[in-house]
mmCIF file of C-alpha atoms and ligand atoms in Angstrom:
data_model
loop_
_atom_site.group_PDB
_atom_site.id
_atom_site.type_symbol
_atom_site.label_atom_id
_atom_site.label_comp_id
_atom_site.label_asym_id
_atom_site.label_seq_id
_atom_site.Cartn_x
_atom_site.Cartn_y
_atom_site.Cartn_z
ATOM 1 C CA MET A 1 32.503 -66.729 80.663
ATOM 2 C CA ASN A 2 30.102 -67.509 83.488
ATOM 3 C CA ASN A 3 28.211 -70.766 83.493
ATOM 4 C CA ASP A 4 24.735 -69.246 83.451
ATOM 5 C CA LEU A 5 25.540 -67.363 80.280
ATOM 6 C CA ARG A 6 27.052 -70.441 78.657
ATOM 7 C CA GLN A 7 23.965 -72.499 79.503
ATOM 8 C CA LYS A 8 21.579 -69.799 78.344
ATOM 9 C CA ILE A 9 23.289 -69.481 74.956
ATOM 10 C CA ASN A 10 23.607 -73.230 74.493
ATOM 11 C CA ARG A 11 19.885 -73.563 75.187
ATOM 12 C CA ARG A 12 19.127 -70.852 72.670
ATOM 13 C CA LEU A 13 21.329 -72.434 70.011
ATOM 14 C CA SER A 14 19.837 -75.870 70.483
ATOM 15 C CA GLU A 15 16.353 -74.378 70.246
ATOM 16 C CA LEU A 16 17.352 -72.728 66.982
ATOM 17 C CA SER A 17 18.824 -75.958 65.655
ATOM 18 C CA THR A 18 15.463 -77.704 66.069
ATOM 19 C CA LEU A 19 13.815 -75.213 63.701
ATOM 20 C CA PRO A 20 13.610 -76.361 60.104
ATOM 21 C CA LYS A 21 16.317 -75.139 57.744
ATOM 22 C CA MET A 22 14.774 -72.519 55.534
ATOM 23 C CA LYS A 23 17.099 -73.137 52.631
ATOM 24 C CA ASN A 24 17.675 -76.780 51.977
ATOM 25 C CA ASP A 25 19.738 -76.249 48.888
ATOM 26 C CA THR A 26 22.890 -75.057 50.574
ATOM 27 C CA SER A 27 24.926 -75.112 53.766
ATOM 28 C CA ILE A 28 27.142 -72.376 55.094
ATOM 29 C CA ALA A 29 30.146 -74.692 54.661
ATOM 30 C CA GLN A 30 29.340 -75.129 50.965
ATOM 31 C CA LEU A 31 28.659 -71.439 50.448
ATOM 32 C CA LEU A 32 31.991 -70.490 52.002
ATOM 33 C CA LYS A 33 33.839 -73.140 49.995
ATOM 34 C CA ASP A 34 32.282 -71.938 46.752
ATOM 35 C CA LYS A 35 33.574 -68.446 47.471
ATOM 36 C CA GLY A 36 37.053 -69.636 48.361
ATOM 37 C CA PHE A 37 36.881 -69.388 52.159
ATOM 38 C CA THR A 38 38.241 -72.189 54.341
ATOM 39 C CA ARG A 39 36.844 -73.355 57.673
ATOM 40 C CA ARG A 40 39.853 -71.668 59.233
ATOM 41 C CA ASP A 41 38.860 -68.333 57.595
ATOM 42 C CA PHE A 42 35.362 -68.803 58.955
ATOM 43 C CA MET A 43 36.597 -69.458 62.509
ATOM 44 C CA LYS A 44 38.909 -66.457 62.265
ATOM 45 C CA TRP A 45 35.919 -64.374 61.221
ATOM 46 C CA ALA A 46 33.863 -65.788 64.123
ATOM 47 C CA GLY A 47 36.693 -64.863 66.528
ATOM 48 C CA ALA A 48 36.774 -61.319 65.155
ATOM 49 C CA MET A 49 32.970 -61.024 65.406
ATOM 50 C CA THR A 50 33.092 -62.256 69.013
ATOM 51 C CA ALA A 51 35.578 -59.528 69.937
ATOM 52 C CA PHE A 52 33.587 -57.028 67.869
ATOM 53 C CA MET A 53 30.439 -57.741 69.912
ATOM 54 C CA ALA A 54 32.480 -57.318 73.093
ATOM 55 C CA LEU A 55 31.938 -60.975 74.054
ATOM 56 C CA PRO A 56 34.545 -63.208 75.710
ATOM 57 C CA SER A 57 36.770 -65.076 73.250
ATOM 58 C CA ALA A 58 35.561 -68.386 74.725
ATOM 59 C CA MET A 59 32.296 -67.670 72.915
ATOM 60 C CA THR A 60 33.876 -67.919 69.447
ATOM 61 C CA PRO A 61 32.495 -71.441 68.738
ATOM 62 C CA MET A 62 29.017 -70.252 69.788
ATOM 63 C CA VAL A 63 29.223 -67.265 67.461
ATOM 64 C CA ALA A 64 30.274 -69.612 64.643
ATOM 65 C CA ARG A 65 27.329 -71.880 65.474
ATOM 66 C CA ALA A 66 24.928 -68.914 65.513
ATOM 67 C CA ALA A 67 26.148 -67.952 62.038
ATOM 68 C CA GLU A 68 25.623 -71.547 60.862
ATOM 69 C CA LEU A 69 22.074 -71.433 62.229
ATOM 70 C CA SER A 70 21.316 -68.033 60.763
ATOM 71 C CA ASP A 71 19.160 -69.609 58.060
ATOM 72 C CA ARG A 72 16.656 -70.754 60.705
ATOM 73 C CA LEU A 73 15.189 -67.301 61.244
ATOM 74 C CA PRO A 74 13.196 -65.653 58.494
ATOM 75 C CA VAL A 75 14.121 -62.035 57.809
ATOM 76 C CA ILE A 76 11.961 -59.332 56.254
ATOM 77 C CA TRP A 77 13.731 -56.180 55.066
ATOM 78 C CA LEU A 78 11.581 -53.165 54.190
ATOM 79 C CA HIS A 79 12.618 -50.020 52.336
ATOM 80 C CA MET A 80 11.131 -46.676 53.295
ATOM 81 C CA ALA A 81 12.402 -43.235 52.232
ATOM 82 C CA GLU A 82 16.175 -43.399 51.728
ATOM 83 C CA CYS A 83 18.993 -43.894 49.240
ATOM 84 C CA THR A 84 19.429 -47.696 49.651
ATOM 85 C CA GLY A 85 23.001 -47.081 50.788
ATOM 86 C CA CYS A 86 22.486 -49.369 53.773
ATOM 87 C CA SER A 87 21.681 -52.356 51.533
ATOM 88 C CA GLU A 88 24.259 -51.374 48.942
ATOM 89 C CA GLY A 89 26.994 -51.081 51.550
ATOM 90 C CA LEU A 90 26.352 -54.648 52.611
ATOM 91 C CA LEU A 91 25.631 -56.288 49.286
ATOM 92 C CA ARG A 92 27.685 -54.582 46.627
ATOM 93 C CA THR A 93 31.231 -55.480 47.552
ATOM 94 C CA ASP A 94 33.370 -56.605 44.625
ATOM 95 C CA ALA A 95 34.958 -59.304 46.800
ATOM 96 C CA PRO A 96 32.190 -60.724 48.994
ATOM 97 C CA SER A 97 33.165 -60.750 52.646
ATOM 98 C CA ILE A 98 32.035 -63.434 55.075
ATOM 99 C CA ASP A 99 29.608 -60.794 56.440
ATOM 100 C CA SER A 100 27.919 -60.436 53.064
ATOM 101 C CA LEU A 101 27.875 -64.232 52.615
ATOM 102 C CA ILE A 102 26.108 -64.598 55.953
ATOM 103 C CA PHE A 103 23.635 -62.061 54.695
ATOM 104 C CA ASP A 104 23.085 -64.195 51.567
ATOM 105 C CA TYR A 105 22.683 -67.232 53.771
ATOM 106 C CA ILE A 106 20.032 -65.863 56.128
ATOM 107 C CA SER A 107 16.569 -66.410 54.851
ATOM 108 C CA LEU A 108 15.638 -63.088 53.350
ATOM 109 C CA GLU A 109 11.945 -63.619 52.726
ATOM 110 C CA TYR A 110 11.405 -60.142 51.364
ATOM 111 C CA HIS A 111 13.896 -57.465 50.277
ATOM 112 C CA GLU A 112 12.803 -55.092 47.540
ATOM 113 C CA THR A 113 16.278 -54.424 46.158
ATOM 114 C CA ILE A 114 17.317 -57.993 45.577
ATOM 115 C CA MET A 115 14.228 -60.166 45.243
ATOM 116 C CA ALA A 116 13.155 -61.336 41.830
ATOM 117 C CA ALA A 117 9.434 -60.715 42.402
ATOM 118 C CA ALA A 118 7.813 -57.407 41.487
ATOM 119 C CA GLY A 119 4.355 -55.790 41.629
ATOM 120 C CA TRP A 120 1.451 -57.970 42.811
ATOM 121 C CA GLN A 121 3.687 -60.946 43.369
ATOM 122 C CA ALA A 122 6.030 -58.974 45.640
ATOM 123 C CA GLU A 123 3.142 -57.645 47.699
ATOM 124 C CA GLU A 124 1.774 -61.168 48.032
ATOM 125 C CA ASN A 125 5.188 -62.453 49.115
ATOM 126 C CA LEU A 126 5.293 -59.897 51.895
ATOM 127 C CA GLU A 127 1.802 -60.706 53.172
ATOM 128 C CA HIS A 128 2.551 -64.402 52.931
ATOM 129 C CA ALA A 129 5.859 -64.086 54.849
ATOM 130 C CA ILE A 130 4.244 -62.015 57.620
ATOM 131 C CA GLU A 131 1.422 -64.533 57.983
ATOM 132 C CA LYS A 132 3.518 -67.679 57.719
ATOM 133 C CA TYR A 133 6.262 -66.566 60.108
ATOM 134 C CA LYS A 134 4.092 -64.572 62.520
ATOM 135 C CA GLY A 135 5.985 -63.835 65.718
ATOM 136 C CA ARG A 136 9.159 -65.509 64.390
ATOM 137 C CA TYR A 137 10.683 -63.234 61.773
ATOM 138 C CA ILE A 138 13.267 -60.515 62.291
ATOM 139 C CA LEU A 139 12.277 -57.216 60.732
ATOM 140 C CA LEU A 140 14.942 -54.905 59.348
ATOM 141 C CA VAL A 141 13.713 -51.558 58.104
ATOM 142 C CA GLU A 142 15.803 -49.123 56.093
ATOM 143 C CA GLY A 143 14.677 -45.518 55.582
ATOM 144 C CA GLY A 144 12.643 -42.785 57.230
ATOM 145 C CA VAL A 145 8.866 -43.099 57.435
ATOM 146 C CA PRO A 146 6.753 -40.246 55.951
ATOM 147 C CA THR A 147 3.761 -39.544 58.207
ATOM 148 C CA GLY A 148 0.772 -37.284 58.665
ATOM 149 C CA ALA A 149 -0.791 -35.502 55.683
ATOM 150 C CA THR A 150 2.260 -36.508 53.617
ATOM 151 C CA GLU A 151 2.189 -40.189 54.561
ATOM 152 C CA HIS A 152 1.382 -41.135 50.957
ATOM 153 C CA PHE A 153 4.476 -39.391 49.633
ATOM 154 C CA LEU A 154 5.857 -42.882 50.057
ATOM 155 C CA THR A 155 3.771 -45.732 48.690
ATOM 156 C CA VAL A 156 4.974 -49.280 48.161
ATOM 157 C CA GLY A 157 3.449 -51.825 45.787
ATOM 158 C CA PRO A 158 0.572 -51.813 43.321
ATOM 159 C CA HIS A 159 -2.148 -51.072 45.907
ATOM 160 C CA GLY A 160 -0.637 -47.712 46.763
ATOM 161 C CA THR A 161 -0.178 -48.794 50.373
ATOM 162 C CA SER A 162 1.796 -46.218 52.330
ATOM 163 C CA GLY A 163 5.257 -47.070 53.618
ATOM 164 C CA LYS A 164 4.013 -46.300 57.112
ATOM 165 C CA THR A 165 1.225 -48.899 56.848
ATOM 166 C CA HIS A 166 3.747 -51.488 55.634
ATOM 167 C CA ALA A 167 6.123 -50.651 58.489
ATOM 168 C CA VAL A 168 3.401 -50.753 61.140
ATOM 169 C CA ASN A 169 1.931 -54.040 59.854
ATOM 170 C CA ALA A 170 5.286 -55.772 59.594
ATOM 171 C CA SER A 171 6.334 -54.510 63.045
ATOM 172 C CA ALA A 172 3.221 -55.852 64.728
ATOM 173 C CA ASN A 173 4.214 -59.514 64.359
ATOM 174 C CA ALA A 174 8.017 -59.369 64.342
ATOM 175 C CA ALA A 175 10.146 -61.213 66.900
ATOM 176 C CA ALA A 176 12.730 -58.419 66.828
ATOM 177 C CA ILE A 177 12.922 -55.115 64.980
ATOM 178 C CA PHE A 178 16.044 -53.333 63.784
ATOM 179 C CA ALA A 179 16.031 -49.839 62.312
ATOM 180 C CA ILE A 180 18.916 -50.069 59.857
ATOM 181 C CA GLY A 181 20.625 -46.754 59.133
ATOM 182 C CA THR A 182 20.127 -43.238 60.439
ATOM 183 C CA CYS A 183 17.000 -42.666 58.322
ATOM 184 C CA SER A 184 15.145 -45.544 59.919
ATOM 185 C CA SER A 185 16.615 -44.819 63.350
ATOM 186 C CA PHE A 186 15.975 -41.073 63.471
ATOM 187 C CA GLY A 187 14.412 -39.890 60.207
ATOM 188 C CA GLY A 188 17.702 -39.114 58.426
ATOM 189 C CA ILE A 189 18.099 -36.878 55.412
ATOM 190 C CA GLN A 190 14.405 -36.667 54.523
ATOM 191 C CA ALA A 191 13.666 -35.516 58.068
ATOM 192 C CA ALA A 192 16.214 -32.684 57.744
ATOM 193 C CA LYS A 193 14.648 -29.227 58.016
ATOM 194 C CA PRO A 194 12.109 -28.409 56.700
ATOM 195 C CA ASN A 195 11.179 -32.111 56.553
ATOM 196 C CA PRO A 196 8.563 -31.734 53.786
ATOM 197 C CA THR A 197 7.387 -35.356 54.151
ATOM 198 C CA ASN A 198 7.112 -35.314 57.974
ATOM 199 C CA SER A 199 9.499 -38.249 58.020
ATOM 200 C CA VAL A 200 10.298 -39.871 61.328
ATOM 201 C CA GLY A 201 12.296 -42.829 62.614
ATOM 202 C CA LEU A 202 10.624 -46.237 62.774
ATOM 203 C CA SER A 203 10.307 -46.138 66.578
ATOM 204 C CA LYS A 204 7.905 -43.197 66.224
ATOM 205 C CA VAL A 205 5.331 -45.239 64.271
ATOM 206 C CA THR A 206 5.342 -48.541 66.160
ATOM 207 C CA ASP A 207 4.905 -49.236 69.832
ATOM 208 C CA LYS A 208 7.106 -52.346 69.587
ATOM 209 C CA PRO A 209 10.722 -52.027 70.802
ATOM 210 C CA VAL A 210 13.087 -50.968 68.009
ATOM 211 C CA ILE A 211 16.857 -51.441 68.106
ATOM 212 C CA ASN A 212 18.505 -48.577 66.265
ATOM 213 C CA VAL A 213 21.549 -49.328 64.092
ATOM 214 C CA PRO A 214 22.335 -45.843 62.757
ATOM 215 C CA GLY A 215 25.018 -44.636 60.369
ATOM 216 C CA CYS A 216 24.528 -43.253 56.878
ATOM 217 C CA PRO A 217 25.161 -46.013 56.048
ATOM 218 C CA PRO A 218 25.966 -48.286 58.987
ATOM 219 C CA SER A 219 28.907 -50.631 58.472
ATOM 220 C CA GLU A 220 28.207 -54.134 57.200
ATOM 221 C CA LYS A 221 29.658 -55.425 60.474
ATOM 222 C CA ASN A 222 27.150 -53.489 62.576
ATOM 223 C CA ILE A 223 24.270 -54.904 60.527
ATOM 224 C CA VAL A 224 25.456 -58.529 60.605
ATOM 225 C CA GLY A 225 26.691 -58.199 64.211
ATOM 226 C CA ASN A 226 23.234 -57.154 65.376
ATOM 227 C CA VAL A 227 21.574 -60.097 63.650
ATOM 228 C CA LEU A 228 24.155 -62.464 65.160
ATOM 229 C CA HIS A 229 23.693 -60.918 68.592
ATOM 230 C CA TYR A 230 19.984 -61.581 68.355
ATOM 231 C CA LEU A 231 20.576 -65.153 67.205
ATOM 232 C CA LEU A 232 22.814 -65.747 70.214
ATOM 233 C CA PHE A 233 20.744 -64.107 72.913
ATOM 234 C CA GLY A 234 17.206 -63.779 71.541
ATOM 235 C CA THR A 235 16.777 -60.646 73.658
ATOM 236 C CA LEU A 236 17.384 -56.920 73.350
ATOM 237 C CA PRO A 237 21.021 -55.941 73.899
ATOM 238 C CA ALA A 238 21.918 -53.197 76.394
ATOM 239 C CA LEU A 239 20.924 -49.939 74.688
ATOM 240 C CA ASP A 240 21.927 -46.291 75.084
ATOM 241 C CA VAL A 241 19.411 -43.438 75.365
ATOM 242 C CA TYR A 242 18.918 -43.465 71.587
ATOM 243 C CA ASN A 243 18.243 -47.230 71.592
ATOM 244 C CA ARG A 244 21.601 -47.993 69.994
ATOM 245 C CA PRO A 245 23.307 -51.216 71.170
ATOM 246 C CA LYS A 246 26.016 -50.189 73.594
ATOM 247 C CA TRP A 247 28.391 -52.860 72.313
ATOM 248 C CA ALA A 248 28.522 -51.047 68.955
ATOM 249 C CA TYR A 249 27.809 -47.406 69.848
ATOM 250 C CA GLY A 250 29.255 -47.158 73.365
ATOM 251 C CA LEU A 251 32.367 -45.172 72.431
ATOM 252 C CA ARG A 252 32.935 -41.957 70.530
ATOM 253 C CA ILE A 253 34.690 -41.979 67.154
ATOM 254 C CA HIS A 254 37.261 -39.744 68.848
ATOM 255 C CA ASP A 255 38.053 -42.297 71.578
ATOM 256 C CA LEU A 256 39.801 -44.751 69.256
ATOM 257 C CA CYS A 257 40.708 -42.500 66.335
ATOM 258 C CA GLU A 258 44.086 -43.111 64.722
ATOM 259 C CA ARG A 259 44.617 -39.316 64.572
ATOM 260 C CA ARG A 260 43.926 -38.901 68.269
ATOM 261 C CA GLY A 261 47.620 -38.571 69.142
ATOM 262 C CA HIS A 262 47.729 -35.479 66.924
ATOM 263 C CA PHE A 263 44.659 -34.036 68.649
ATOM 264 C CA ASP A 264 46.339 -34.566 71.994
ATOM 265 C CA ALA A 265 49.512 -32.951 70.699
ATOM 266 C CA GLY A 266 47.615 -29.979 69.254
ATOM 267 C CA GLU A 267 48.543 -30.881 65.653
ATOM 268 C CA PHE A 268 45.701 -29.956 63.327
ATOM 269 C CA VAL A 269 44.940 -29.839 59.630
ATOM 270 C CA GLN A 270 44.170 -26.131 59.082
ATOM 271 C CA SER A 271 42.859 -26.544 55.545
ATOM 272 C CA PHE A 272 42.438 -29.526 53.224
ATOM 273 C CA GLY A 273 45.627 -30.318 51.306
ATOM 274 C CA ASP A 274 48.007 -28.465 53.667
ATOM 275 C CA GLU A 275 51.159 -29.935 55.235
ATOM 276 C CA GLY A 276 49.139 -31.103 58.268
ATOM 277 C CA ALA A 277 46.790 -33.027 55.962
ATOM 278 C CA LYS A 278 49.785 -34.709 54.336
ATOM 279 C CA ASN A 279 51.080 -35.640 57.782
ATOM 280 C CA GLY A 280 47.771 -37.161 58.873
ATOM 281 C CA TYR A 281 47.076 -34.547 61.552
ATOM 282 C CA CYS A 282 43.770 -34.276 63.422
ATOM 283 C CA LEU A 283 40.784 -33.053 61.358
ATOM 284 C CA TYR A 284 38.932 -31.267 64.158
ATOM 285 C CA LYS A 285 39.560 -27.785 62.756
ATOM 286 C CA VAL A 286 38.274 -28.796 59.331
ATOM 287 C CA GLY A 287 35.056 -29.998 60.850
ATOM 288 C CA CYS A 288 35.538 -33.470 62.310
ATOM 289 C CA LYS A 289 32.595 -34.298 64.594
ATOM 290 C CA GLY A 290 34.280 -37.399 66.031
ATOM 291 C CA PRO A 291 34.233 -35.966 69.570
ATOM 292 C CA TYR A 292 30.407 -35.826 69.492
ATOM 293 C CA THR A 293 29.641 -39.038 67.611
ATOM 294 C CA PHE A 294 29.063 -42.504 69.015
ATOM 295 C CA ASN A 295 29.956 -45.318 66.643
ATOM 296 C CA ASN A 296 32.696 -47.877 66.124
ATOM 297 C CA CYS A 297 34.040 -46.713 62.716
ATOM 298 C CA SER A 298 37.454 -45.803 64.121
ATOM 299 C CA ARG A 299 37.837 -49.351 65.424
ATOM 300 C CA GLU A 300 36.122 -51.406 62.709
ATOM 301 C CA ARG A 301 36.289 -49.260 59.570
ATOM 302 C CA PHE A 302 34.301 -50.155 56.438
ATOM 303 C CA ASN A 303 34.669 -52.536 53.483
ATOM 304 C CA GLN A 304 36.393 -55.336 55.331
ATOM 305 C CA HIS A 305 38.419 -53.023 57.507
ATOM 306 C CA THR A 306 39.847 -51.163 54.485
ATOM 307 C CA SER A 307 39.184 -47.555 55.425
ATOM 308 C CA TRP A 308 36.798 -45.072 57.001
ATOM 309 C CA PRO A 309 36.042 -41.352 56.599
ATOM 310 C CA VAL A 310 38.831 -40.012 58.825
ATOM 311 C CA GLN A 311 41.420 -42.331 57.282
ATOM 312 C CA ALA A 312 40.313 -41.094 53.862
ATOM 313 C CA GLY A 313 41.092 -37.544 54.975
ATOM 314 C CA HIS A 314 37.695 -36.022 55.810
ATOM 315 C CA GLY A 315 36.336 -35.493 59.286
ATOM 316 C CA CYS A 316 33.487 -37.551 60.668
ATOM 317 C CA ILE A 317 30.207 -35.752 59.896
ATOM 318 C CA GLY A 318 28.376 -37.365 62.799
ATOM 319 C CA CYS A 319 26.230 -39.607 60.622
ATOM 320 C CA SER A 320 25.091 -41.926 63.423
ATOM 321 C CA GLU A 321 23.677 -39.149 65.606
ATOM 322 C CA PRO A 322 20.015 -38.035 65.559
ATOM 323 C CA ASP A 323 19.354 -34.989 63.333
ATOM 324 C CA PHE A 324 22.998 -34.773 62.264
ATOM 325 C CA TRP A 325 22.077 -33.106 58.944
ATOM 326 C CA ASP A 326 20.736 -30.133 60.901
ATOM 327 C CA THR A 327 22.918 -30.113 63.985
ATOM 328 C CA MET A 328 26.388 -31.122 62.793
ATOM 329 C CA GLY A 329 26.759 -28.763 59.822
ATOM 330 C CA PRO A 330 28.578 -27.009 58.301
ATOM 331 C CA PHE A 331 30.443 -30.266 57.940
ATOM 332 C CA GLU A 332 33.821 -28.692 57.261
ATOM 333 C CA GLU A 333 33.797 -26.258 60.161
ATOM 334 C CA PRO A 334 34.388 -27.086 63.802
ATOM 335 C CA MET A 335 31.475 -27.180 66.214
ATOM 336 C CA ALA A 336 33.494 -24.681 68.290
ATOM 337 C CA ASP A 337 31.311 -23.059 70.896
ATOM 338 C CA ARG A 338 27.910 -23.943 69.518
ATOM 339 C CA LEU A 339 25.772 -25.884 71.942
ATOM 340 C CA PHE A 340 25.429 -29.530 71.031
ATOM 341 C CA ASP A 341 24.086 -32.310 73.187
ATOM 342 C CA THR A 342 25.773 -35.666 72.939
ATOM 343 C CA VAL A 343 24.556 -38.883 74.469
ATOM 344 C CA LEU A 344 26.670 -37.930 77.467
ATOM 345 C CA GLY A 345 24.434 -34.906 77.938
ATOM 346 C CA LEU A 346 27.321 -32.500 77.458
ATOM 347 C CA GLY A 347 26.894 -29.300 75.498
ATOM 348 C CA ALA A 348 29.770 -28.356 73.201
ATOM 349 C CA ASP A 349 30.668 -25.520 75.544
ATOM 350 C CA ASN A 350 30.937 -27.994 78.310
ATOM 351 C CA VAL A 351 33.018 -30.363 76.167
ATOM 352 C CA SER A 352 35.315 -27.557 75.153
ATOM 353 C CA ASP A 353 35.816 -26.601 78.789
ATOM 354 C CA LYS A 354 36.703 -30.129 79.662
ATOM 355 C CA ILE A 355 38.878 -31.145 76.739
ATOM 356 C CA GLY A 356 40.156 -27.790 75.716
ATOM 357 C CA ILE A 357 38.592 -27.500 72.264
ATOM 358 C CA GLY A 358 38.038 -23.817 73.015
ATOM 359 C CA ILE A 359 41.774 -23.344 73.393
ATOM 360 C CA LEU A 360 42.904 -25.473 70.483
ATOM 361 C CA ALA A 361 44.829 -22.549 69.060
ATOM 362 C CA LEU A 362 47.070 -22.670 72.077
ATOM 363 C CA ALA A 363 48.104 -26.198 71.101
ATOM 364 C CA GLY A 364 48.618 -29.005 73.552
ATOM 365 C CA ILE A 365 45.591 -30.588 75.136
ATOM 366 C CA GLY A 366 46.174 -31.869 78.659
ATOM 367 C CA MET A 367 45.759 -35.554 79.302
ATOM 368 C CA ALA A 368 44.246 -34.718 82.689
ATOM 369 C CA ALA A 369 41.424 -32.930 80.892
ATOM 370 C CA HIS A 370 40.759 -36.041 78.779
ATOM 371 C CA ALA A 371 40.725 -38.111 81.914
ATOM 372 C CA ALA A 372 38.101 -35.745 83.350
ATOM 373 C CA LEU A 373 35.823 -36.373 80.367
ATOM 374 C CA ALA A 374 36.424 -40.121 80.551
ATOM 375 C CA CYS A 375 35.368 -40.063 84.217
ATOM 376 C CA MET A 376 32.250 -38.100 83.364
ATOM 377 C CA SER A 377 31.284 -40.594 80.679
ATOM 378 C CA LYS A 378 31.783 -43.432 83.169
ATOM 379 C CA ASP A 379 29.501 -41.731 85.667
ATOM 380 C CA LYS A 380 26.766 -41.641 83.071
ATOM 381 C CA GLU A 381 26.841 -45.371 82.312
HETATM 382 FE FE1 FSX B 1 21.049 -44.077 52.554
HETATM 383 FE FE2 FSX B 1 19.930 -46.215 54.127
HETATM 384 FE FE3 FSX B 1 21.858 -42.989 54.627
HETATM 385 FE FE4 FSX B 1 19.513 -43.514 55.023
HETATM 386 O O1 FSX B 1 21.400 -45.729 54.599
HETATM 387 S S1 FSX B 1 23.154 -44.311 53.351
HETATM 388 S S2 FSX B 1 20.216 -42.107 53.294
HETATM 389 S S3 FSX B 1 21.014 -43.861 56.544
HETATM 390 O O2 FSX B 1 18.582 -45.248 54.995
HETATM 391 O O3 FSX B 1 20.112 -45.803 52.371
HETATM 392 FE FE1 SF4 B 2 40.091 -38.143 65.062
HETATM 393 FE FE2 SF4 B 2 38.309 -36.291 64.546
HETATM 394 FE FE3 SF4 B 2 39.024 -36.757 67.073
HETATM 395 FE FE4 SF4 B 2 40.695 -35.565 65.381
HETATM 396 S S1 SF4 B 2 38.715 -34.755 66.129
HETATM 397 S S2 SF4 B 2 41.179 -37.232 66.781
HETATM 398 S S3 SF4 B 2 40.251 -36.607 63.441
HETATM 399 S S4 SF4 B 2 37.950 -38.148 65.719
HETATM 400 FE FE1 F3S B 3 29.571 -41.713 59.957
HETATM 401 FE FE2 F3S B 3 31.458 -40.539 61.317
HETATM 402 FE FE3 F3S B 3 31.505 -43.112 61.001
HETATM 403 S S1 F3S B 3 30.519 -39.783 59.461
HETATM 404 S S2 F3S B 3 30.620 -43.384 59.009
HETATM 405 S S3 F3S B 3 29.963 -41.963 62.138
HETATM 406 S S4 F3S B 3 33.252 -41.758 60.961
#
């Protein structure tokens, strides 16, 4: 790790440590102990998070320190139009992971799903938190934002305030803004054609920079990792053209998929339940959109690394890509020769030329062709 970076992060962490603790009743050490985690477990977790964020392993103690200081930054979490899967995915594990404990530990000033307050009191809490922590709080928004003539299809609180007004007001004074999930990043399911509520992603209603953390839902690690990344650096991470952090969304699902060897060998599931399915063959022909989807599910999985869609036997449906409900379907058929633009700017025709998807029936996909695509993706970086 270079010295400048070390100094910069140490400065940031000591600045954070001078802020008052927001929860005086507990420490991270106590919280972990109560849930049966040792300090060693915590450091192991910090090491894994460091690697996960593509940081040098020498930064592990800093990542641990950032997690310990994560109660110094107030967090406001707003719900717009969505299914609450993003929150549920993080909070409703039967065995709480260290990720979900960190989420308990950060100072969630407002979160409609889990706070005790309701009605007037909830609305007051939100206004109070925005005012009190002006310019200091991190804003996480889940859900698409209905706009235009249908803006009031989503109202929040007893005043009938539209979701859009809430999102715009809370964005105006936030220190950093994260759009959590595909709905908040790109509009998601409610923005699928014909989009009756004119729903859009958060970045379309605020002029403040928004970091998109898509996935329907995103993994708990991507949510916590982004908060930790902000705690460490206090700045925007490197982003791709869809404002997704490159450290999390820089590779395609296909790049690190455990079934990739079968793709390369031309071994495909032809229909669900066939011999190929039993042998764990590649799911491309039954609709896997892993070659067009940028996310880290194949590396990190979900639910404490337990499983992920492809491991469970269904192809990736492209849930972290913009407009995937409209562009990636039918979900159980291959994209084949339909034109589809990925972040690499390649149409599906182009991809199939380069990696041989158009000739899958002939079996055997040349490694040289994969190398050609890898070179093209490098050129685009
Ligand atoms: Fe649901 Fe979140 Fe999908 Fe959307 O996740 S899991 S519909 S991304 O906003 O609640
Ligand atoms: Fe994995 Fe899907 Fe790629 Fe096959 S097409 S290797 S299942 S990501
Ligand atoms: Fe979504 Fe595909 Fe991952 S469907 S959860 S991006 S494997």
